[in-house]
Amino acid sequence: DAGITQSPRHKVTETGTPVTLRCHQTENHRYMYWYRQDPGHGLRLIHYSYGVKDTDKGEVSDGYSVSRSKTEDFLLTLESATSSQTSVYFCAISSSGTENEAFFGQGTRLTVV
Amino acid sequence: SQKIEQNSEALNIQEGKTATLTCNYTNYSPAYLQWYRQDPGRGPVFLLLIRENEKEKRKERLKVTFDTTLKQSLFHITASQPADSATYLCALGGYQKVTFGTGTKLQVIP
């Protein structure tokens, strides 16, 4: 498996609380992505990064922010969690953009109650 | 708006047969198309990429076709095995962006 680790793997949090999910890679890949996966919607891109401190929005970015201060770490923050953000979150990495294969992490199951 | 359609119903086939999964899309002109496999509780795993100027790509027992006129990709697994049971996702890509379908669940029956 590619060296990509997500933490935590599972989290239950209350509505209105901040939550940060971490993605750590050991592959030195330039691109990192955060997706959410929900039944009937497939994988949807939240935010992505194309380098340290370089990030951009995906199709479902509202309510989420990201930061990338080091090549190996990409953080996803829910500033004030809502029940609609209950989902499985996947981090992915790729070496040269979306045309290259993406390696996915194991996922984080987040439940907002 | 862009739309990717994969058969939402599970596909059940007998071991040894060829499984064929379909990915249709509308309002999209992708530069390439990818197929991923996803097992329960795990992240997707990349299988194949095919570019818009390629008609067919093969890898071991896997074959992908890409028809930009029909706006369709077919994914074939020959001599299917129970270990091939999983959900298969197609993803259409362009510059800096990939859009995933919802996936088709394949069940190979021994």
CSV table of C-alpha atoms in Angstrom, one decimal:
chain,number,residue,atom,x,y,z
A,1,ASP,CA,0.0,0.0,0.0
A,2,ALA,CA,1.1,3.5,-0.7
A,3,GLY,CA,2.3,5.3,2.4
A,4,ILE,CA,-0.8,7.3,3.3
A,5,THR,CA,-2.4,7.3,6.7
A,6,GLN,CA,-5.6,9.0,7.8
A,7,SER,CA,-6.4,9.8,11.4
A,8,PRO,CA,-8.6,9.3,13.2
A,9,ARG,CA,-10.3,6.3,11.6
A,10,HIS,CA,-13.5,6.8,13.4
A,11,LYS,CA,-14.9,9.8,15.2
A,12,VAL,CA,-18.2,10.8,16.7
A,13,THR,CA,-18.7,14.5,17.5
A,14,GLU,CA,-21.5,16.8,18.4
A,15,THR,CA,-23.1,19.4,16.2
A,16,GLY,CA,-21.3,22.8,16.4
A,17,THR,CA,-17.9,21.4,17.5
A,18,PRO,CA,-14.8,21.9,15.4
A,19,VAL,CA,-13.2,18.7,13.9
A,20,THR,CA,-9.9,18.2,12.2
A,21,LEU,CA,-9.0,15.2,10.1
A,22,ARG,CA,-5.4,14.5,9.3
A,23,CYS,CA,-3.8,12.9,6.2
A,24,HIS,CA,-0.2,12.0,6.3
A,25,GLN,CA,1.8,10.6,3.4
A,26,THR,CA,5.4,9.3,3.1
A,27,GLU,CA,5.5,9.2,-0.7
A,28,ASN,CA,6.5,12.9,-1.2
A,29,HIS,CA,3.6,13.3,-3.7
A,30,ARG,CA,2.8,16.8,-4.8
A,31,TYR,CA,-1.0,16.5,-5.0
A,32,MET,CA,-3.3,15.7,-2.1
A,33,TYR,CA,-7.1,15.5,-2.1
A,34,TRP,CA,-9.9,15.3,0.4
A,35,TYR,CA,-13.1,13.5,-0.7
A,36,ARG,CA,-16.3,12.6,1.0
A,37,GLN,CA,-18.3,9.5,0.1
A,38,ASP,CA,-22.0,9.2,0.7
A,39,PRO,CA,-24.6,6.7,-0.6
A,40,GLY,CA,-26.0,7.7,-3.9
A,41,HIS,CA,-23.4,10.4,-4.4
A,42,GLY,CA,-20.1,8.6,-4.9
A,43,LEU,CA,-16.9,10.3,-4.1
A,44,ARG,CA,-17.0,14.1,-4.2
A,45,LEU,CA,-14.0,16.4,-4.0
A,46,ILE,CA,-13.9,18.8,-1.0
A,47,HIS,CA,-10.5,20.5,-1.4
A,48,TYR,CA,-7.2,19.6,-3.0
A,49,SER,CA,-3.6,20.8,-2.7
A,50,TYR,CA,-1.0,21.1,-5.5
A,51,GLY,CA,1.8,22.0,-3.2
A,52,VAL,CA,2.8,23.3,0.2
A,53,LYS,CA,0.4,26.2,1.1
A,54,ASP,CA,-1.3,25.8,-2.4
A,55,THR,CA,-4.9,24.7,-2.1
A,56,ASP,CA,-8.1,25.0,-4.0
A,57,LYS,CA,-11.8,24.2,-3.6
A,58,GLY,CA,-13.6,21.2,-4.9
A,59,GLU,CA,-17.3,20.8,-5.6
A,60,VAL,CA,-18.5,20.5,-2.0
A,61,SER,CA,-16.2,22.8,-0.1
A,62,ASP,CA,-18.7,24.8,1.9
A,63,GLY,CA,-18.2,24.3,5.6
A,64,TYR,CA,-14.7,22.9,5.2
A,65,SER,CA,-11.2,24.4,5.2
A,66,VAL,CA,-7.8,22.8,4.6
A,67,SER,CA,-4.2,23.5,5.3
A,68,ARG,CA,-1.0,22.1,4.1
A,69,SER,CA,2.1,23.4,5.8
A,70,LYS,CA,4.3,20.5,5.0
A,71,THR,CA,4.4,18.2,1.9
A,72,GLU,CA,3.5,15.2,4.0
A,73,ASP,CA,0.4,16.5,5.9
A,74,PHE,CA,-2.9,17.7,4.6
A,75,LEU,CA,-5.5,18.7,7.2
A,76,LEU,CA,-9.2,19.0,6.7
A,77,THR,CA,-11.2,21.1,9.3
A,78,LEU,CA,-14.9,21.3,9.9
A,79,GLU,CA,-15.1,24.6,11.7
A,80,SER,CA,-18.6,23.8,13.1
A,81,ALA,CA,-19.7,20.3,12.4
A,82,THR,CA,-23.3,19.7,11.1
A,83,SER,CA,-25.2,16.5,10.7
A,84,SER,CA,-25.0,16.9,7.0
A,85,GLN,CA,-21.2,16.4,7.3
A,86,THR,CA,-21.7,12.9,8.6
A,87,SER,CA,-19.8,10.9,6.0
A,88,VAL,CA,-16.8,8.8,5.2
A,89,TYR,CA,-13.8,11.0,4.3
A,90,PHE,CA,-11.0,9.8,2.1
A,91,CYS,CA,-7.7,11.4,1.5
A,92,ALA,CA,-5.9,10.7,-1.8
A,93,ILE,CA,-2.4,11.5,-3.1
A,94,SER,CA,-1.0,11.6,-6.6
A,95,SER,CA,2.4,12.4,-8.0
A,96,SER,CA,1.5,14.6,-11.0
A,97,GLY,CA,-2.1,15.6,-10.9
A,98,THR,CA,-5.4,13.9,-11.6
A,99,GLU,CA,-4.3,12.0,-14.7
A,100,ASN,CA,-1.9,9.9,-12.7
A,101,GLU,CA,-3.3,7.2,-10.5
A,102,ALA,CA,-4.5,8.4,-7.1
A,103,PHE,CA,-3.7,6.4,-4.0
A,104,PHE,CA,-6.4,6.5,-1.3
A,105,GLY,CA,-6.2,6.3,2.4
A,106,GLN,CA,-8.4,3.9,4.5
A,107,GLY,CA,-10.9,6.5,5.2
A,108,THR,CA,-12.3,8.3,8.3
A,109,ARG,CA,-15.9,7.6,9.3
A,110,LEU,CA,-17.2,10.8,10.9
A,111,THR,CA,-20.6,10.9,12.7
A,112,VAL,CA,-22.0,14.2,13.8
A,113,VAL,CA,-24.8,13.8,16.4
B,1,SER,CA,-24.8,19.6,-15.6
B,2,GLN,CA,-22.2,16.9,-15.8
B,3,LYS,CA,-23.6,13.4,-15.0
B,4,ILE,CA,-21.9,10.0,-14.7
B,5,GLU,CA,-24.1,7.0,-14.6
B,6,GLN,CA,-23.1,3.6,-13.4
B,7,ASN,CA,-25.6,0.8,-12.9
B,8,SER,CA,-26.7,1.2,-9.3
B,9,GLU,CA,-28.0,-2.3,-9.2
B,10,ALA,CA,-25.6,-5.0,-8.2
B,11,LEU,CA,-24.3,-7.3,-11.0
B,12,ASN,CA,-24.3,-11.0,-10.1
B,13,ILE,CA,-22.4,-13.4,-12.4
B,14,GLN,CA,-21.1,-16.9,-12.3
B,15,GLU,CA,-17.5,-17.6,-11.7
B,16,GLY,CA,-15.6,-18.0,-14.9
B,17,LYS,CA,-17.8,-15.7,-16.9
B,18,THR,CA,-17.0,-12.3,-18.2
B,19,ALA,CA,-18.3,-9.4,-16.2
B,20,THR,CA,-19.1,-6.2,-18.1
B,21,LEU,CA,-19.7,-2.9,-16.2
B,22,THR,CA,-20.9,0.2,-17.9
B,23,CYS,CA,-20.1,3.9,-17.3
B,24,ASN,CA,-22.1,6.5,-19.2
B,25,TYR,CA,-21.7,10.2,-19.0
B,26,THR,CA,-23.4,13.3,-20.3
B,27,ASN,CA,-22.4,17.0,-20.6
B,28,TYR,CA,-18.8,16.1,-20.3
B,29,SER,CA,-15.8,15.8,-22.6
B,30,PRO,CA,-13.2,14.0,-20.5
B,31,ALA,CA,-9.6,13.8,-21.4
B,32,TYR,CA,-9.3,10.4,-19.8
B,33,LEU,CA,-11.2,7.9,-17.8
B,34,GLN,CA,-10.1,5.8,-14.8
B,35,TRP,CA,-11.5,2.7,-13.2
B,36,TYR,CA,-11.1,1.9,-9.5
B,37,ARG,CA,-12.0,-1.0,-7.3
B,38,GLN,CA,-13.3,-0.5,-3.8
B,39,ASP,CA,-13.7,-3.1,-1.1
B,40,PRO,CA,-16.0,-2.6,1.9
B,41,GLY,CA,-14.4,-0.3,4.5
B,42,ARG,CA,-11.5,0.5,2.3
B,43,GLY,CA,-10.4,3.3,0.0
B,44,PRO,CA,-10.6,2.9,-3.8
B,45,VAL,CA,-7.7,1.2,-5.6
B,46,PHE,CA,-6.6,2.4,-9.1
B,47,LEU,CA,-7.0,-0.2,-11.8
B,48,LEU,CA,-6.7,1.3,-15.3
B,49,LEU,CA,-6.6,4.7,-17.1
B,50,ILE,CA,-7.7,5.2,-20.7
B,51,ARG,CA,-7.2,8.4,-22.6
B,52,GLU,CA,-9.7,10.0,-25.0
B,53,ASN,CA,-7.7,9.0,-28.1
B,54,GLU,CA,-7.5,5.4,-27.0
B,55,LYS,CA,-10.2,2.9,-27.9
B,56,GLU,CA,-9.1,0.0,-25.6
B,57,LYS,CA,-6.7,-0.8,-22.8
B,58,ARG,CA,-5.9,-4.1,-21.3
B,59,LYS,CA,-4.3,-5.3,-18.1
B,60,GLU,CA,-4.2,-9.0,-17.3
B,61,ARG,CA,-7.8,-10.1,-17.1
B,62,LEU,CA,-9.1,-6.5,-17.3
B,63,LYS,CA,-10.2,-4.7,-20.5
B,64,VAL,CA,-11.5,-1.1,-20.8
B,65,THR,CA,-13.1,0.5,-23.8
B,66,PHE,CA,-13.8,4.2,-24.3
B,67,ASP,CA,-16.2,5.4,-26.9
B,68,THR,CA,-16.3,9.2,-26.9
B,69,THR,CA,-19.1,9.2,-29.5
B,70,LEU,CA,-21.4,7.1,-27.4
B,71,LYS,CA,-20.0,8.8,-24.2
B,72,GLN,CA,-19.5,5.4,-22.7
B,73,SER,CA,-16.8,3.2,-21.2
B,74,LEU,CA,-17.1,-0.6,-20.7
B,75,PHE,CA,-15.1,-2.4,-18.1
B,76,HIS,CA,-14.6,-6.1,-18.6
B,77,ILE,CA,-13.3,-8.8,-16.2
B,78,THR,CA,-12.7,-12.0,-18.0
B,79,ALA,CA,-12.6,-15.4,-16.2
B,80,SER,CA,-14.1,-13.7,-13.2
B,81,GLN,CA,-13.3,-15.1,-9.7
B,82,PRO,CA,-15.0,-14.6,-6.3
B,83,ALA,CA,-12.1,-12.4,-5.3
B,84,ASP,CA,-13.2,-10.0,-8.0
B,85,SER,CA,-16.3,-9.2,-6.0
B,86,ALA,CA,-16.2,-5.5,-5.1
B,87,THR,CA,-17.6,-2.2,-6.1
B,88,TYR,CA,-16.1,-0.7,-9.2
B,89,LEU,CA,-16.0,3.1,-9.7
B,90,CYS,CA,-15.4,5.0,-12.9
B,91,ALA,CA,-13.9,8.4,-12.8
B,92,LEU,CA,-13.7,11.0,-15.6
B,93,GLY,CA,-10.9,13.5,-15.7
B,94,GLY,CA,-9.8,16.7,-17.1
B,95,TYR,CA,-7.4,19.4,-16.1
B,96,GLN,CA,-7.0,19.3,-12.3
B,97,LYS,CA,-10.4,17.7,-11.8
B,98,VAL,CA,-11.7,14.1,-11.5
B,99,THR,CA,-15.4,13.3,-11.1
B,100,PHE,CA,-16.4,9.9,-9.8
B,101,GLY,CA,-19.4,7.8,-10.5
B,102,THR,CA,-21.4,6.1,-7.7
B,103,GLY,CA,-20.0,2.7,-8.6
B,104,THR,CA,-21.4,-0.7,-9.5
B,105,LYS,CA,-21.3,-3.6,-7.0
B,106,LEU,CA,-20.1,-6.9,-8.6
B,107,GLN,CA,-20.8,-10.2,-7.0
B,108,VAL,CA,-19.1,-13.3,-8.5
B,109,ILE,CA,-20.9,-16.4,-7.5
B,110,PRO,CA,-18.8,-19.6,-7.0
